[in-house]
Amino acid sequence: IGLCDKYKVNKPGILQIELHPYLQQDNVLQYCEDNDIIVTAAMPLGSPERPARFRRDDDPAPMEDPVIKEIAKETGYSVAQVIIRWHLQKGVVCIPKATEDWMIEENFETLNFKLSHEQMER
């Protein structure tokens, strides 16, 4: 932002970052909120279909997280839907990959429920 002011360039309106329950980036989210920058979550589900040549053994796997699975069971929605809803409730634009019609439909269903405060904090 300081460089934008210095060089008389418009500040960015949107920032796309890797963001998911295992990489929450609270400082970045706060900075963007303070500076009216919209955040878009790249790899919001942790990129479970990343090709093997780009994966590491310690890559995060939010889709396999037992707590998220428990919340999914409580709400009656899928793990992916719970993660997408988590992003939306944090005020983040979420663009999950969807290669099948059923995935797109499931993504839209995230607008039909909310996570409780307690579920969001887990």
XYZ file of N, CA, C and O in Angstrom:
488
model
N 0.840 -1.189 0.000
C 0.000 0.000 0.000
C 0.876 1.240 0.000
O 0.611 2.177 -0.726
N 1.939 1.205 0.793
C 2.850 2.346 0.834
C 3.487 2.607 -0.521
O 3.636 3.757 -0.938
N 3.879 1.542 -1.230
C 4.471 1.712 -2.565
C 3.438 2.231 -3.557
O 3.774 2.988 -4.463
N 2.201 1.827 -3.401
C 1.140 2.336 -4.279
C 1.024 3.846 -4.117
O 0.922 4.581 -5.105
N 1.050 4.310 -2.870
C 0.990 5.755 -2.615
C 2.226 6.450 -3.172
O 2.124 7.486 -3.829
N 3.388 5.860 -2.924
C 4.655 6.472 -3.361
C 4.703 6.654 -4.872
O 5.133 7.677 -5.380
N 4.246 5.614 -5.611
C 4.335 5.662 -7.068
C 3.024 6.066 -7.732
O 2.869 5.943 -8.942
N 2.080 6.535 -6.925
C 0.790 7.016 -7.434
C 0.074 5.948 -8.272
O -0.431 6.202 -9.356
N 0.078 4.730 -7.738
C -0.577 3.595 -8.380
C -1.766 3.204 -7.506
O -1.674 3.242 -6.270
N -2.869 2.828 -8.139
C -4.023 2.387 -7.368
C -3.661 1.175 -6.515
O -2.951 0.281 -6.974
N -4.170 1.151 -5.297
C -3.925 -0.009 -4.438
C -4.711 -1.194 -4.991
O -5.722 -1.028 -5.675
N -4.270 -2.399 -4.685
C -5.002 -3.572 -5.173
C -6.386 -3.654 -4.530
O -6.569 -3.276 -3.375
N -7.334 -4.159 -5.281
C -8.693 -4.324 -4.765
C -8.941 -5.736 -4.297
O -9.798 -5.987 -3.460
N -8.170 -6.685 -4.842
C -8.354 -8.101 -4.517
C -6.983 -8.743 -4.340
O -6.049 -8.473 -5.101
N -6.897 -9.610 -3.340
C -5.678 -10.372 -3.110
C -6.048 -11.848 -3.086
O -6.903 -12.267 -2.308
N -5.425 -12.634 -3.948
C -5.664 -14.070 -3.964
C -4.501 -14.757 -3.271
O -3.338 -14.584 -3.657
N -4.836 -15.523 -2.225
C -3.816 -16.210 -1.437
C -4.265 -17.638 -1.160
O -5.458 -17.941 -1.187
N -3.297 -18.504 -0.872
C -3.665 -19.838 -0.401
C -4.240 -19.672 0.996
O -3.631 -19.061 1.874
N -5.436 -20.209 1.175
C -6.126 -20.038 2.444
C -7.048 -21.221 2.664
O -7.814 -21.589 1.769
N -6.921 -21.853 3.816
C -7.793 -22.965 4.200
C -7.636 -23.145 5.702
O -6.835 -22.431 6.332
N -8.406 -24.037 6.325
C -8.326 -24.162 7.781
C -6.936 -24.458 8.334
O -6.655 -24.137 9.490
N -6.048 -25.021 7.555
C -4.690 -25.291 8.031
C -3.725 -24.134 7.744
O -2.589 -24.155 8.206
N -4.154 -23.167 6.960
C -3.334 -21.995 6.642
C -4.265 -20.780 6.664
O -4.733 -20.309 5.631
N -4.551 -20.286 7.871
C -5.601 -19.294 8.050
C -5.165 -17.863 7.750
O -6.006 -17.026 7.447
N -3.913 -17.549 7.859
C -3.366 -16.247 7.482
C -4.125 -15.073 8.104
O -4.485 -14.108 7.433
N -4.342 -15.143 9.406
C -5.113 -14.107 10.103
C -4.534 -12.708 9.939
O -5.286 -11.736 9.790
N -3.204 -12.569 9.969
C -2.587 -11.244 9.818
C -2.883 -10.654 8.439
O -3.156 -9.459 8.315
N -2.818 -11.493 7.416
C -3.106 -11.018 6.054
C -4.575 -10.627 5.938
O -4.905 -9.581 5.368
N -5.459 -11.456 6.495
C -6.889 -11.135 6.448
C -7.184 -9.816 7.152
O -7.956 -8.988 6.644
N -6.572 -9.600 8.301
C -6.794 -8.350 9.041
C -6.268 -7.156 8.252
O -6.925 -6.111 8.169
N -5.083 -7.297 7.679
C -4.506 -6.212 6.876
C -5.436 -5.861 5.711
O -5.690 -4.693 5.438
N -5.930 -6.889 5.043
C -6.819 -6.649 3.903
C -8.120 -5.994 4.351
O -8.616 -5.072 3.693
N -8.658 -6.444 5.471
C -9.881 -5.831 5.982
C -9.642 -4.360 6.320
O -10.448 -3.494 5.972
N -8.530 -4.074 6.971
C -8.201 -2.698 7.349
C -7.999 -1.794 6.139
O -8.175 -0.575 6.232
N -7.613 -2.387 5.000
C -7.301 -1.597 3.804
C -8.304 -1.807 2.673
O -8.013 -1.479 1.518
N -9.477 -2.344 3.019
C -10.559 -2.539 2.036
C -10.116 -3.346 0.815
O -10.393 -2.977 -0.323
N -9.405 -4.427 1.076
C -8.964 -5.322 0.014
C -9.724 -6.632 0.171
O -9.753 -7.218 1.254
N -10.339 -7.096 -0.889
C -11.088 -8.352 -0.874
C -10.104 -9.505 -0.976
O -9.170 -9.470 -1.776
N -10.329 -10.535 -0.182
C -9.462 -11.718 -0.217
C -10.194 -12.844 -0.937
O -11.353 -13.129 -0.658
N -9.488 -13.463 -1.866
C -9.981 -14.644 -2.558
C -9.110 -15.825 -2.147
O -7.882 -15.748 -2.211
N -9.767 -16.900 -1.726
C -9.032 -18.084 -1.275
C -8.670 -18.967 -2.456
O -9.538 -19.504 -3.134
N -7.383 -19.098 -2.682
C -6.890 -20.076 -3.646
C -6.671 -21.366 -2.886
O -6.277 -21.351 -1.724
N -6.939 -22.481 -3.512
C -6.815 -23.799 -2.885
C -7.578 -23.860 -1.555
O -7.025 -24.262 -0.528
N -8.850 -23.462 -1.557
C -9.598 -23.396 -0.304
C -9.840 -24.742 0.365
O -10.127 -24.784 1.558
N -9.705 -25.821 -0.377
C -9.897 -27.154 0.200
C -8.563 -27.840 0.472
O -8.510 -29.021 0.793
N -7.470 -27.105 0.311
C -6.150 -27.668 0.557
C -5.562 -28.366 -0.645
O -4.567 -29.044 -0.535
N -6.174 -28.241 -1.797
C -5.677 -28.804 -3.043
C -5.483 -30.323 -2.988
O -4.389 -30.834 -3.239
N -6.546 -31.070 -2.665
C -6.399 -32.520 -2.538
C -6.065 -33.245 -3.839
O -5.569 -34.366 -3.805
N -6.301 -32.612 -4.976
C -6.035 -33.264 -6.259
C -4.746 -32.785 -6.913
O -4.517 -33.016 -8.094
N -3.888 -32.135 -6.135
C -2.615 -31.663 -6.670
C -1.826 -32.859 -7.190
O -1.739 -33.898 -6.522
N -1.249 -32.758 -8.378
C -0.472 -33.883 -8.918
C 0.653 -34.298 -7.964
O 1.245 -33.464 -7.284
N 0.937 -35.584 -7.932
C 1.926 -36.141 -7.000
C 3.276 -35.439 -7.102
O 3.949 -35.242 -6.089
N 3.657 -35.040 -8.295
C 4.979 -34.416 -8.447
C 5.076 -33.056 -7.748
O 6.162 -32.544 -7.517
N 3.923 -32.467 -7.393
C 3.909 -31.174 -6.705
C 3.582 -31.308 -5.220
O 3.512 -30.322 -4.512
N 3.359 -32.521 -4.740
C 2.986 -32.747 -3.348
C 4.192 -33.087 -2.497
O 5.177 -33.621 -2.975
N 4.047 -32.765 -1.221
C 5.035 -33.177 -0.225
C 4.322 -34.044 0.796
O 3.103 -33.978 0.939
N 5.068 -34.814 1.533
C 4.467 -35.671 2.551
C 3.736 -34.879 3.624
O 2.779 -35.364 4.223
N 4.194 -33.654 3.881
C 3.596 -32.855 4.950
C 2.570 -31.834 4.435
O 2.190 -30.910 5.155
N 2.102 -31.985 3.193
C 1.066 -31.080 2.688
C -0.183 -31.177 3.562
O -0.546 -32.271 4.005
N -0.840 -30.053 3.812
C -2.050 -30.094 4.628
C -3.174 -30.847 3.922
O -3.255 -30.844 2.694
N -4.016 -31.481 4.715
C -5.139 -32.236 4.157
C -6.421 -31.911 4.938
O -6.937 -32.764 5.667
N -6.933 -30.691 4.789
C -8.133 -30.314 5.540
C -9.326 -31.228 5.266
O -10.164 -31.430 6.145
N -9.404 -31.809 4.082
C -10.531 -32.679 3.750
C -10.514 -33.967 4.582
O -11.513 -34.662 4.673
N -9.368 -34.280 5.200
C -9.242 -35.484 6.023
C -9.245 -35.174 7.515
O -9.114 -36.078 8.342
N -9.407 -33.920 7.863
C -9.337 -33.493 9.265
C -10.504 -34.067 10.076
O -11.663 -33.892 9.695
N -10.226 -34.743 11.195
C -11.306 -35.360 11.977
C -12.287 -34.350 12.575
O -13.479 -34.634 12.687
N -11.818 -33.174 12.946
C -12.718 -32.158 13.505
C -13.666 -31.639 12.425
O -14.871 -31.492 12.658
N -13.142 -31.395 11.247
C -13.992 -30.912 10.148
C -14.978 -32.001 9.754
O -16.155 -31.725 9.480
N -14.532 -33.248 9.762
C -15.444 -34.358 9.469
C -16.566 -34.431 10.506
O -17.717 -34.695 10.170
N -16.227 -34.184 11.756
C -17.230 -34.191 12.825
C -18.260 -33.070 12.605
O -19.463 -33.284 12.762
N -17.787 -31.885 12.232
C -18.696 -30.763 11.959
C -19.584 -31.096 10.770
O -20.784 -30.792 10.771
N -19.021 -31.728 9.759
C -19.808 -32.134 8.589
C -20.931 -33.084 9.003
O -22.084 -32.940 8.568
N -20.605 -34.010 9.859
C -21.609 -34.965 10.345
C -22.697 -34.231 11.140
O -23.886 -34.506 10.970
N -22.291 -33.292 12.000
C -23.247 -32.519 12.801
C -24.212 -31.717 11.928
O -25.389 -31.600 12.252
N -23.689 -31.138 10.853
C -24.500 -30.245 10.019
C -25.261 -30.982 8.921
O -26.218 -30.438 8.364
N -24.810 -32.190 8.581
C -25.442 -32.924 7.492
C -24.955 -32.483 6.125
O -25.576 -32.786 5.105
N -23.838 -31.785 6.103
C -23.233 -31.349 4.840
C -21.878 -32.020 4.679
O -21.323 -32.559 5.633
N -21.327 -31.977 3.474
C -20.041 -32.630 3.215
C -18.894 -31.828 3.837
O -19.040 -30.648 4.181
N -17.750 -32.477 3.946
C -16.551 -31.811 4.452
C -16.210 -30.608 3.572
O -15.910 -29.521 4.079
N -16.274 -30.781 2.260
C -15.986 -29.668 1.350
C -16.947 -28.504 1.594
O -16.536 -27.340 1.625
N -18.225 -28.798 1.780
C -19.202 -27.744 2.026
C -18.911 -27.018 3.336
O -19.047 -25.789 3.396
N -18.510 -27.735 4.357
C -18.176 -27.104 5.634
C -16.980 -26.167 5.461
O -16.990 -25.038 5.964
N -15.973 -26.598 4.731
C -14.791 -25.752 4.520
C -15.156 -24.515 3.700
O -14.734 -23.399 4.021
N -15.941 -24.690 2.665
C -16.366 -23.538 1.856
C -17.169 -22.569 2.716
O -16.959 -21.349 2.672
N -18.098 -23.096 3.521
C -18.923 -22.242 4.393
C -18.044 -21.495 5.385
O -18.281 -20.325 5.696
N -17.013 -22.150 5.908
C -16.071 -21.523 6.839
C -15.434 -20.287 6.190
O -15.351 -19.237 6.798
N -15.014 -20.437 4.929
C -14.441 -19.294 4.209
C -15.454 -18.166 4.082
O -15.137 -17.001 4.343
N -16.650 -18.511 3.642
C -17.670 -17.488 3.415
C -17.982 -16.726 4.702
O -18.134 -15.497 4.680
N -18.075 -17.430 5.804
C -18.368 -16.770 7.070
C -17.211 -15.929 7.582
O -17.408 -15.039 8.396
N -16.016 -16.168 7.086
C -14.876 -15.321 7.412
C -14.810 -14.107 6.476
O -13.910 -13.287 6.588
N -15.751 -14.015 5.525
C -15.778 -12.884 4.605
C -14.822 -13.030 3.437
O -14.434 -12.039 2.818
N -14.464 -14.254 3.117
C -13.492 -14.531 2.061
C -14.220 -15.080 0.834
O -15.104 -15.924 0.957
N -13.835 -14.598 -0.332
C -14.343 -15.159 -1.577
C -13.678 -16.519 -1.755
O -12.462 -16.638 -1.626
N -14.472 -17.513 -2.034
C -13.959 -18.880 -2.107
C -14.257 -19.448 -3.488
O -15.422 -19.464 -3.911
N -13.234 -19.896 -4.196
C -13.432 -20.442 -5.543
C -12.884 -21.865 -5.616
O -11.804 -22.106 -6.143
N -13.645 -22.817 -5.080
C -13.181 -24.201 -5.124
C -13.258 -24.766 -6.536
O -14.101 -24.369 -7.331
N -12.370 -25.679 -6.819
C -12.391 -26.365 -8.105
C -13.619 -27.272 -8.151
O -13.919 -27.973 -7.183
N -14.322 -27.233 -9.271
C -15.488 -28.104 -9.451
C -15.483 -28.598 -10.890
O -15.669 -27.820 -11.817
N -15.258 -29.893 -11.051
C -15.159 -30.450 -12.400
C -16.407 -31.217 -12.816
O -16.516 -31.618 -13.969
N -17.310 -31.423 -11.891
C -18.533 -32.178 -12.164
C -19.750 -31.340 -11.773
O -19.666 -30.514 -10.857
N -20.873 -31.573 -12.437
C -22.093 -30.827 -12.123
C -22.476 -30.965 -10.656
O -22.883 -29.992 -10.023
N -22.352 -32.170 -10.090
C -22.745 -32.370 -8.695
C -21.889 -31.541 -7.749
O -22.360 -31.091 -6.709
N -20.624 -31.305 -8.122
C -19.745 -30.481 -7.290
C -20.220 -29.025 -7.284
O -20.238 -28.368 -6.241
N -20.597 -28.544 -8.458
C -21.087 -27.166 -8.570
C -22.360 -27.007 -7.755
O -22.524 -26.035 -6.999
N -23.270 -27.970 -7.863
C -24.510 -27.931 -7.082
C -24.206 -27.947 -5.585
O -24.804 -27.196 -4.810
N -23.291 -28.803 -5.191
C -22.921 -28.886 -3.778
C -22.315 -27.569 -3.295
O -22.581 -27.129 -2.174
N -21.511 -26.934 -4.136
C -20.917 -25.650 -3.760
C -21.994 -24.605 -3.507
O -21.912 -23.823 -2.557
N -23.018 -24.564 -4.363
C -24.102 -23.597 -4.176
C -24.889 -23.866 -2.902
O -25.417 -22.937 -2.284
N -24.980 -25.114 -2.487
C -25.714 -25.464 -1.270
C -25.072 -24.874 -0.017
O -25.712 -24.789 1.027
N -23.834 -24.433 -0.113
C -23.186 -23.825 1.059
C -23.864 -22.511 1.448
O -23.627 -22.007 2.547
N -24.682 -21.984 0.567
C -25.419 -20.753 0.883
C -26.656 -21.045 1.723
O -27.319 -20.118 2.194
N -26.974 -22.329 1.934
C -28.201 -22.718 2.623
C -28.027 -22.991 4.111
O -28.978 -23.386 4.773
N -26.829 -22.838 4.641
C -26.628 -23.107 6.071
C -25.524 -22.205 6.609
O -24.811 -21.563 5.859
N -25.462 -22.157 7.937
C -24.397 -21.415 8.614
C -23.782 -22.312 9.678
O -24.451 -23.153 10.256
N -22.509 -22.094 9.916
C -21.823 -22.777 11.013
C -22.014 -21.953 12.281
O -22.028 -20.718 12.228
N -22.140 -22.630 13.393
C -22.254 -21.915 14.678
C -20.908 -21.279 15.007
O -19.857 -21.642 14.451
N -20.937 -20.354 15.955
C -19.695 -19.723 16.412
C -18.725 -20.783 16.924
O -17.531 -20.757 16.620
N -19.257 -21.734 17.677
C -18.433 -22.799 18.225
C -17.804 -23.642 17.124
O -16.630 -24.005 17.184
N -18.573 -23.945 16.069
C -18.035 -24.725 14.950
C -16.957 -23.935 14.208
O -15.956 -24.500 13.788
N -17.154 -22.656 14.059
C -16.165 -21.821 13.378
C -14.845 -21.782 14.155
O -13.773 -21.727 13.560
N -14.914 -21.826 15.468
C -13.727 -21.727 16.304
C -12.952 -23.023 16.436
O -11.786 -23.027 16.787
N -13.600 -24.150 16.170
C -12.915 -25.436 16.314
C -11.817 -25.515 15.316
O -10.822 -26.001 15.333
